[in-house]
mmCIF file of C-alpha atoms in Angstrom:
data_model
loop_
_atom_site.group_PDB
_atom_site.id
_atom_site.type_symbol
_atom_site.label_atom_id
_atom_site.label_comp_id
_atom_site.label_asym_id
_atom_site.label_seq_id
_atom_site.Cartn_x
_atom_site.Cartn_y
_atom_site.Cartn_z
ATOM 1 C CA MET A 1 74.726 115.598 116.941
ATOM 2 C CA SER A 2 78.310 116.363 117.908
ATOM 3 C CA THR A 3 80.928 118.093 115.854
ATOM 4 C CA ALA A 4 84.519 116.922 115.724
ATOM 5 C CA ALA A 5 87.099 119.360 117.001
ATOM 6 C CA PRO A 6 88.997 121.058 114.189
ATOM 7 C CA ARG A 7 92.439 119.657 113.485
ATOM 8 C CA PRO A 8 95.238 122.106 112.849
ATOM 9 C CA PHE A 9 96.728 122.121 109.382
ATOM 10 C CA ARG A 10 100.301 120.797 109.440
ATOM 11 C CA PHE A 11 103.170 120.664 106.970
ATOM 12 C CA THR A 12 105.495 117.691 106.529
ATOM 13 C CA ILE A 13 108.640 117.469 104.444
ATOM 14 C CA GLN A 14 110.264 114.340 103.056
ATOM 15 C CA ALA A 15 114.066 114.368 103.349
ATOM 16 C CA SER A 16 115.264 112.128 100.575
ATOM 17 C CA ARG A 17 118.075 112.256 98.089
ATOM 18 C CA LEU A 18 120.204 114.551 100.219
ATOM 19 C CA GLY A 19 123.461 115.545 98.583
ATOM 20 C CA HIS A 20 125.280 114.414 101.734
ATOM 21 C CA PRO A 21 124.063 113.057 105.094
ATOM 22 C CA ASP A 22 125.604 116.115 106.802
ATOM 23 C CA GLU A 23 122.770 118.155 105.262
ATOM 24 C CA LEU A 24 120.131 116.386 107.371
ATOM 25 C CA ARG A 25 120.568 118.192 110.711
ATOM 26 C CA PRO A 26 120.664 121.725 109.222
ATOM 27 C CA LEU A 27 117.628 120.841 107.085
ATOM 28 C CA ALA A 28 115.768 119.635 110.175
ATOM 29 C CA ARG A 29 116.613 122.783 112.155
ATOM 30 C CA LYS A 30 115.540 125.012 109.256
ATOM 31 C CA ALA A 31 112.283 123.076 108.867
ATOM 32 C CA GLU A 32 111.575 123.473 112.581
ATOM 33 C CA ASP A 33 112.356 127.212 112.418
ATOM 34 C CA LEU A 34 109.902 127.565 109.516
ATOM 35 C CA GLY A 35 107.099 125.851 111.445
ATOM 36 C CA VAL A 36 107.145 122.520 109.638
ATOM 37 C CA SER A 37 105.450 119.875 111.784
ATOM 38 C CA THR A 38 107.167 116.659 110.691
ATOM 39 C CA LEU A 39 110.242 115.529 108.790
ATOM 40 C CA THR A 40 110.098 112.064 107.275
ATOM 41 C CA VAL A 41 112.701 109.838 105.674
ATOM 42 C CA ALA A 42 112.317 106.937 103.267
ATOM 43 C CA ASP A 43 113.174 103.293 103.915
ATOM 44 C CA HIS A 44 114.976 102.136 100.783
ATOM 45 C CA LEU A 45 118.206 100.269 100.164
ATOM 46 C CA ASP A 46 119.672 102.803 97.754
ATOM 47 C CA ASP A 47 121.882 105.817 98.439
ATOM 48 C CA GLN A 48 119.492 107.458 100.928
ATOM 49 C CA VAL A 49 120.303 107.777 104.614
ATOM 50 C CA ALA A 50 119.293 104.869 106.862
ATOM 51 C CA PRO A 51 115.944 105.798 108.436
ATOM 52 C CA ILE A 52 116.463 104.746 112.077
ATOM 53 C CA ALA A 53 119.729 106.664 112.463
ATOM 54 C CA ALA A 54 118.384 109.595 110.438
ATOM 55 C CA MET A 55 115.243 109.926 112.571
ATOM 56 C CA MET A 56 117.322 109.904 115.761
ATOM 57 C CA ALA A 57 119.684 112.537 114.336
ATOM 58 C CA VAL A 58 116.713 114.743 113.419
ATOM 59 C CA ALA A 59 115.125 114.295 116.845
ATOM 60 C CA ASP A 60 118.425 115.127 118.541
ATOM 61 C CA ALA A 61 118.944 118.256 116.418
ATOM 62 C CA THR A 62 115.461 119.668 117.115
ATOM 63 C CA THR A 63 113.049 120.172 120.001
ATOM 64 C CA THR A 64 109.554 120.239 118.486
ATOM 65 C CA LEU A 65 109.870 118.742 114.997
ATOM 66 C CA ARG A 66 108.180 115.354 114.744
ATOM 67 C CA VAL A 67 110.145 112.577 113.008
ATOM 68 C CA GLY A 68 108.883 109.722 110.928
ATOM 69 C CA SER A 69 109.309 107.395 108.005
ATOM 70 C CA LEU A 70 107.289 107.022 104.828
ATOM 71 C CA VAL A 71 107.122 104.073 105.412
ATOM 72 C CA PHE A 72 109.123 101.259 106.956
ATOM 73 C CA CYS A 73 109.081 98.170 104.762
ATOM 74 C CA ASN A 74 107.993 95.200 106.861
ATOM 75 C CA ASP A 75 110.371 92.853 104.987
ATOM 76 C CA TYR A 76 113.658 94.598 105.807
ATOM 77 C CA ARG A 77 113.854 94.109 109.583
ATOM 78 C CA HIS A 78 112.633 91.713 112.214
ATOM 79 C CA PRO A 79 109.385 93.256 113.535
ATOM 80 C CA VAL A 80 110.415 92.984 117.195
ATOM 81 C CA VAL A 81 113.708 94.774 116.543
ATOM 82 C CA LEU A 82 111.954 97.494 114.518
ATOM 83 C CA ALA A 83 109.312 97.959 117.234
ATOM 84 C CA LYS A 84 112.003 98.303 119.901
ATOM 85 C CA GLU A 85 113.999 100.795 117.814
ATOM 86 C CA ALA A 86 110.872 102.833 117.061
ATOM 87 C CA ALA A 87 109.815 102.852 120.718
ATOM 88 C CA THR A 88 113.302 103.969 121.724
ATOM 89 C CA ILE A 89 113.231 106.857 119.246
ATOM 90 C CA ASP A 90 109.792 107.847 120.532
ATOM 91 C CA VAL A 91 110.977 107.890 124.157
ATOM 92 C CA LEU A 92 114.282 109.667 123.442
ATOM 93 C CA SER A 93 112.531 112.278 121.279
ATOM 94 C CA GLY A 94 109.904 113.061 123.895
ATOM 95 C CA GLY A 95 107.067 111.378 121.995
ATOM 96 C CA ARG A 96 107.754 112.912 118.576
ATOM 97 C CA LEU A 97 107.788 109.737 116.457
ATOM 98 C CA GLU A 98 105.265 109.198 113.659
ATOM 99 C CA PHE A 99 105.539 105.548 112.685
ATOM 100 C CA GLY A 100 104.392 104.109 109.383
ATOM 101 C CA ILE A 101 104.823 100.573 108.082
ATOM 102 C CA GLY A 102 103.960 99.048 104.742
ATOM 103 C CA ALA A 103 104.609 96.192 102.356
ATOM 104 C CA GLY A 104 107.372 97.822 100.323
ATOM 105 C CA TRP A 105 107.208 98.353 96.607
ATOM 106 C CA MET A 106 110.584 99.145 95.027
ATOM 107 C CA THR A 107 111.753 96.181 92.987
ATOM 108 C CA GLU A 108 115.340 97.429 93.272
ATOM 109 C CA ASP A 109 115.202 97.065 97.068
ATOM 110 C CA TYR A 110 114.373 93.387 96.752
ATOM 111 C CA GLU A 111 117.101 92.831 94.175
ATOM 112 C CA ALA A 112 119.781 94.406 96.392
#
């Protein structure tokens, strides 16, 4: 019988409802300084920052912090365009993208 290698415990923060988009980069740098593993953003059509641009800004402002979304709604973008944008972020960030995709759930997003 084999035993799986232990996985390190990691912390992730969700950056949503920022007072202003200018708060994102300092938040990302502070999270990285504190040892947070990943910063994620939401994919909603309300007053939150747009996830693709936000993830790239976070990746650009940091060196080790992983970036991701919780989660991309598969109805908002053409899947080929989303895949290309995600792959580009992954390459430009040095492989730090954590990609999640789902069906979407906020009624308000579909009414927008």
